[in-house]
Coordinates of C-alpha atoms and ligand atoms in Angstrom, one line a residue:
M1 CA -107.6 41.6 -86.1
K2 CA -104.1 41.5 -84.8
V3 CA -103.4 42.6 -81.2
L4 CA -100.0 43.2 -80.0
S5 CA -98.7 43.9 -76.4
Y6 CA -95.7 45.8 -75.4
D7 CA -94.0 45.5 -71.9
S8 CA -92.1 48.3 -70.3
A9 CA -88.8 47.1 -71.9
G10 CA -90.4 47.2 -75.2
N11 CA -90.7 43.4 -75.8
K12 CA -93.6 42.7 -78.1
S13 CA -96.0 39.7 -78.2
Q14 CA -99.1 38.9 -80.0
L15 CA -102.3 38.5 -77.7
D16 CA -104.6 35.7 -78.3
Y17 CA -108.3 36.2 -77.8
D18 CA -111.5 34.3 -78.2
N19 CA -113.9 35.4 -80.8
F20 CA -117.2 34.3 -82.0
S21 CA -120.5 35.4 -83.1
F22 CA -123.8 34.4 -81.7
S23 CA -126.1 32.8 -84.2
G24 CA -128.1 36.0 -84.6
G25 CA -124.9 37.6 -85.7
E26 CA -123.8 39.5 -82.6
E27 CA -120.1 39.6 -81.7
H28 CA -118.4 38.3 -78.8
I29 CA -114.6 38.7 -77.7
R30 CA -112.6 37.7 -74.7
F31 CA -109.0 38.3 -73.8
S32 CA -106.9 36.5 -71.1
P33 CA -106.3 39.1 -68.3
A34 CA -103.2 36.9 -67.3
S35 CA -101.7 37.7 -70.7
L36 CA -101.8 41.3 -70.1
L37 CA -100.0 41.5 -66.6
H38 CA -97.0 43.4 -67.8
T39 CA -98.5 45.2 -70.7
V40 CA -97.8 49.0 -70.9
K41 CA -98.8 49.4 -74.5
I42 CA -101.3 47.5 -77.0
E43 CA -101.4 48.1 -80.6
I44 CA -104.4 46.8 -82.7
F45 CA -104.1 46.1 -86.4
E46 CA -107.2 45.9 -88.3
R47 CA -108.5 46.1 -92.0
L48 CA -111.7 47.7 -91.4
N49 CA -113.3 46.4 -94.6
D50 CA -116.7 45.5 -93.3
S51 CA -119.0 47.0 -90.8
S52 CA -118.9 43.9 -88.4
K53 CA -115.2 44.5 -87.9
V54 CA -116.2 47.9 -86.5
I55 CA -118.2 46.5 -84.0
R56 CA -115.7 43.8 -83.0
L57 CA -113.0 46.7 -82.7
M58 CA -115.4 48.4 -80.2
M59 CA -115.8 45.3 -78.3
A60 CA -112.1 44.6 -78.3
V61 CA -111.3 48.0 -76.7
D62 CA -113.9 47.7 -74.2
A63 CA -112.7 44.3 -73.2
L64 CA -108.9 45.5 -73.0
R65 CA -109.9 48.7 -71.1
R66 CA -111.7 46.6 -68.3
I67 CA -108.5 44.6 -67.6
T68 CA -105.5 46.9 -68.2
A69 CA -104.3 49.9 -66.1
E70 CA -105.7 53.2 -66.9
S71 CA -102.2 54.1 -67.9
T72 CA -102.0 51.6 -70.8
A73 CA -101.8 53.1 -74.1
I74 CA -103.8 51.6 -76.9
E75 CA -103.0 52.3 -80.4
L76 CA -104.8 51.5 -83.4
V77 CA -103.6 51.0 -87.0
I78 CA -106.4 50.8 -89.7
P79 CA -104.7 51.1 -93.1
Y80 CA -108.2 51.4 -94.9
F81 CA -110.2 54.3 -93.1
P82 CA -113.8 53.5 -94.3
Y83 CA -116.3 56.0 -95.3
A84 CA -113.5 58.5 -96.1
R85 CA -115.0 59.0 -99.5
Q86 CA -118.0 60.6 -97.9
D87 CA -116.1 63.6 -96.8
R88 CA -118.6 66.3 -97.9
V89 CA -122.3 66.6 -98.4
C90 CA -122.8 66.8 -102.0
V91 CA -126.6 66.8 -102.0
E92 CA -128.6 68.2 -99.2
G93 CA -130.0 65.5 -97.0
E94 CA -126.9 62.9 -97.0
A95 CA -125.0 61.9 -94.0
L96 CA -121.3 63.0 -93.7
G97 CA -119.9 59.4 -93.5
A98 CA -116.3 60.4 -92.8
A99 CA -117.4 62.1 -89.8
V100 CA -119.7 59.4 -88.5
M101 CA -116.8 57.0 -88.7
A102 CA -114.3 59.4 -87.2
N103 CA -116.6 60.0 -84.1
I104 CA -116.7 56.1 -83.5
I105 CA -112.9 56.0 -83.7
N106 CA -112.4 59.1 -81.5
S107 CA -114.8 57.7 -78.9
L108 CA -112.5 54.9 -78.5
N109 CA -109.8 57.2 -77.2
F110 CA -106.8 55.6 -78.8
S111 CA -103.3 57.1 -78.1
K112 CA -102.5 57.1 -81.6
V113 CA -104.4 56.1 -85.0
T114 CA -102.6 55.4 -88.0
I115 CA -104.2 55.4 -91.4
W116 CA -102.7 55.0 -94.9
D117 CA -103.4 57.3 -97.8
S118 CA -106.2 59.0 -96.7
H119 CA -108.9 59.9 -99.4
S120 CA -108.6 63.6 -98.7
D121 CA -107.5 66.0 -96.0
V122 CA -110.9 65.7 -94.2
S123 CA -110.5 62.3 -92.4
P124 CA -107.1 63.2 -90.9
A125 CA -108.6 66.5 -89.7
L126 CA -111.7 64.6 -88.1
I127 CA -109.7 61.7 -86.4
H128 CA -107.9 62.7 -83.0
R129 CA -104.1 61.9 -82.8
V130 CA -103.9 60.5 -86.3
T131 CA -100.9 59.8 -88.4
N132 CA -101.7 59.5 -92.1
I133 CA -99.0 57.6 -94.2
E134 CA -99.2 59.1 -97.6
Q135 CA -99.1 57.2 -100.9
V136 CA -95.6 58.5 -101.7
A137 CA -94.3 56.8 -98.5
L138 CA -96.1 53.4 -99.3
L139 CA -94.4 53.6 -102.6
G140 CA -90.9 53.1 -101.1
R141 CA -92.1 49.5 -100.4
C142 CA -92.4 48.7 -104.1
E143 CA -88.9 48.2 -105.6
E144 CA -90.1 47.6 -109.1
L145 CA -92.3 50.7 -109.3
N146 CA -89.7 52.9 -107.8
K147 CA -87.1 51.7 -110.4
R148 CA -89.5 52.4 -113.2
L149 CA -90.5 55.9 -112.1
S150 CA -87.1 56.8 -111.3
V151 CA -85.8 56.3 -114.9
G152 CA -88.6 58.1 -116.4
E153 CA -90.1 54.8 -118.0
L154 CA -93.6 55.8 -116.7
T155 CA -95.9 58.9 -117.1
L156 CA -98.0 59.6 -114.0
I157 CA -101.6 60.1 -114.7
S158 CA -103.7 61.9 -112.0
P159 CA -107.3 60.5 -112.6
D160 CA -109.1 63.6 -111.1
A161 CA -108.4 66.9 -109.3
G162 CA -108.6 65.1 -105.7
A163 CA -105.5 62.8 -106.7
S164 CA -103.4 65.5 -108.2
K165 CA -101.6 66.5 -105.0
K166 CA -100.6 63.1 -104.3
T167 CA -99.4 62.3 -108.0
L168 CA -97.3 65.5 -107.7
K169 CA -95.7 64.3 -104.6
I170 CA -94.7 61.0 -106.1
S171 CA -93.1 63.0 -109.0
E172 CA -91.3 65.3 -106.7
K173 CA -89.9 62.2 -104.9
F174 CA -88.1 61.7 -108.1
N175 CA -87.0 65.2 -108.8
G176 CA -89.8 65.5 -111.2
V177 CA -88.6 62.9 -113.6
P178 CA -92.0 61.1 -114.1
E179 CA -94.1 63.6 -116.1
V180 CA -97.5 64.1 -114.7
I181 CA -100.5 64.5 -116.7
Q182 CA -103.9 65.6 -115.4
A183 CA -107.0 63.8 -116.3
H184 CA -110.5 65.1 -115.6
K185 CA -113.7 63.1 -114.4
V186 CA -117.1 64.3 -114.1
R187 CA -119.5 62.3 -111.9
D188 CA -123.4 62.6 -111.6
L189 CA -123.5 63.6 -107.9
K190 CA -126.8 61.7 -107.4
T191 CA -126.0 58.3 -108.9
G192 CA -122.1 58.4 -108.7
D193 CA -122.0 57.4 -112.5
I194 CA -119.1 58.9 -114.4
I195 CA -120.4 61.2 -117.1
K196 CA -117.1 62.5 -118.7
T197 CA -113.5 61.6 -118.6
E198 CA -110.7 63.4 -120.5
V199 CA -107.0 63.5 -120.5
L200 CA -105.4 66.8 -120.5
G201 CA -102.0 66.1 -122.2
D202 CA -100.3 64.0 -125.0
V203 CA -99.9 60.4 -124.0
K204 CA -99.3 58.9 -127.5
G205 CA -96.4 56.4 -127.3
K206 CA -96.1 56.7 -123.5
N207 CA -96.3 54.0 -120.8
V208 CA -98.6 55.5 -118.1
L209 CA -99.2 54.8 -114.5
I210 CA -102.4 56.0 -113.0
A211 CA -102.1 56.7 -109.3
D212 CA -104.9 57.1 -106.9
D213 CA -106.1 55.9 -103.3
I214 CA -109.1 53.5 -104.1
C215 CA -110.2 51.4 -106.5
D216 CA -113.7 50.1 -105.9
G217 CA -115.8 49.0 -108.9
G218 CA -113.2 50.2 -111.1
R219 CA -115.4 52.5 -113.4
T220 CA -113.0 55.4 -112.9
F221 CA -110.2 53.5 -114.3
I222 CA -111.9 51.7 -117.0
E223 CA -113.2 54.8 -118.5
L224 CA -109.8 56.4 -118.2
A225 CA -107.9 53.5 -119.6
K226 CA -110.2 53.5 -122.6
V227 CA -109.5 57.3 -123.2
L228 CA -105.6 56.7 -122.7
K229 CA -105.5 53.7 -125.1
N230 CA -107.6 55.6 -127.7
E231 CA -105.1 58.6 -127.5
G232 CA -102.1 56.2 -128.0
A233 CA -100.8 55.1 -124.7
L234 CA -98.9 51.9 -124.8
E235 CA -99.0 50.1 -121.4
V236 CA -101.4 51.4 -118.8
S237 CA -100.7 50.6 -115.3
L238 CA -102.7 51.3 -112.1
F239 CA -101.0 52.1 -108.7
I240 CA -103.9 52.0 -106.0
T241 CA -103.2 52.1 -102.3
H242 CA -106.6 50.4 -101.3
G243 CA -107.6 47.7 -103.7
I244 CA -111.3 46.9 -103.0
F245 CA -111.8 45.7 -106.8
S246 CA -115.5 45.0 -105.8
K247 CA -116.3 43.9 -109.3
G248 CA -113.4 41.6 -109.6
L249 CA -110.1 42.0 -111.8
D250 CA -111.7 40.8 -115.0
V251 CA -113.2 44.1 -115.6
F252 CA -109.8 45.5 -116.5
E253 CA -109.0 43.0 -118.9
G254 CA -107.6 44.5 -122.3
L255 CA -107.5 47.9 -120.7
I256 CA -105.1 47.7 -117.6
D257 CA -101.9 46.0 -118.2
H258 CA -100.3 46.0 -114.7
I259 CA -101.8 46.7 -111.2
Y260 CA -99.9 47.5 -108.1
T261 CA -101.7 47.5 -104.8
T262 CA -101.2 47.2 -101.2
D263 CA -102.6 44.7 -98.8
S264 CA -104.4 47.6 -96.9
F265 CA -108.0 46.4 -97.6
R266 CA -107.4 42.5 -97.8
P267 CA -104.5 40.1 -97.0
A268 CA -102.3 39.5 -100.0
N269 CA -103.5 35.8 -100.2
E270 CA -107.0 36.8 -100.5
F271 CA -106.6 38.7 -103.9
K272 CA -108.0 36.7 -106.7
S273 CA -105.4 36.9 -109.5
N274 CA -106.1 37.4 -113.1
S275 CA -103.9 35.6 -115.7
D276 CA -104.2 38.6 -118.1
I277 CA -103.3 41.2 -115.4
N278 CA -100.0 41.4 -113.8
L279 CA -101.1 41.9 -110.4
Q280 CA -98.5 42.9 -107.8
I281 CA -99.5 43.1 -104.0
I282 CA -97.2 45.4 -102.0
E283 CA -97.1 43.5 -98.5
M284 CA -96.8 46.0 -95.7
Ligands
RP5_301 O1 -114.4 54.0 -109.8 P1 -114.3 53.3 -108.8 O2 -113.3 52.3 -108.6 O3 -115.7 52.6 -108.2 O4 -114.1 54.4 -107.5 C1 -112.8 54.8 -107.1 C2 -112.5 56.4 -107.3 O5 -113.7 57.0 -106.6 C3 -112.9 57.9 -105.9 O6 -113.5 58.4 -104.9 C4 -111.5 57.3 -105.6 O7 -110.4 58.2 -105.2 C5 -111.2 56.8 -106.9 O8 -111.0 58.0 -107.7

């Protein structure tokens, strides 16, 4: 967690803090009141990729509010908004995870919350004072990908209905030059298993780029890459905002040739590279 403080002249400095957990796992955090004397605004940047970080964030805000003036604005940047995929009740009896997480964030009363490439429109609608930086804007940071898309070297693949709006926006950025082909995925709502994947267009002889928000275990992209290669696609690449890669990168071997992802979920130096996959981390 990176904490920045701003004085009234807009000068920025990084705030140090002590942080440890008790042997039973409970978090402890302490800021130096002296370092906050001239602070008018605080900005917290955190990759919320595990639950203990949520507690640490809550502790940090509590500590900061105790030693700053009431007028001090506290802003939050959480590139990866956790639980965003649980944005509807698919089967009766489930929790609405996105709302649970949004309620926690809202309870901390931030002046502004920034997230990147929200999974759907639901989380931005639930979080107060939120800015969602769309995938098409993040793409601006990747020179290579911009170039390849602008010259029509890649055909965009939207892996499911949820991703199609985002993929079309990327194509529109380049005046429709990259062709967009829609794919269709059916999941078992109870187990999350993928039952069916089909590509609704001709990919023969084309270099394709699958664009989506999250790659977790990678099943969506493994199944899709198999179909794409079977139907004659040449290079199959992946542009993913949030690279969780919970099953590692080896699972894509022989199927995905190139992966572009941002450092939203983990810092760039923590990605385990795979010699067979050309992995490019877009550092923000
Ligand atoms: O197939 P894995 O990588 O586990 O899950 C990622 C997919 O699940 C969706 O919600 C994401 O938007 C993406 O399409």
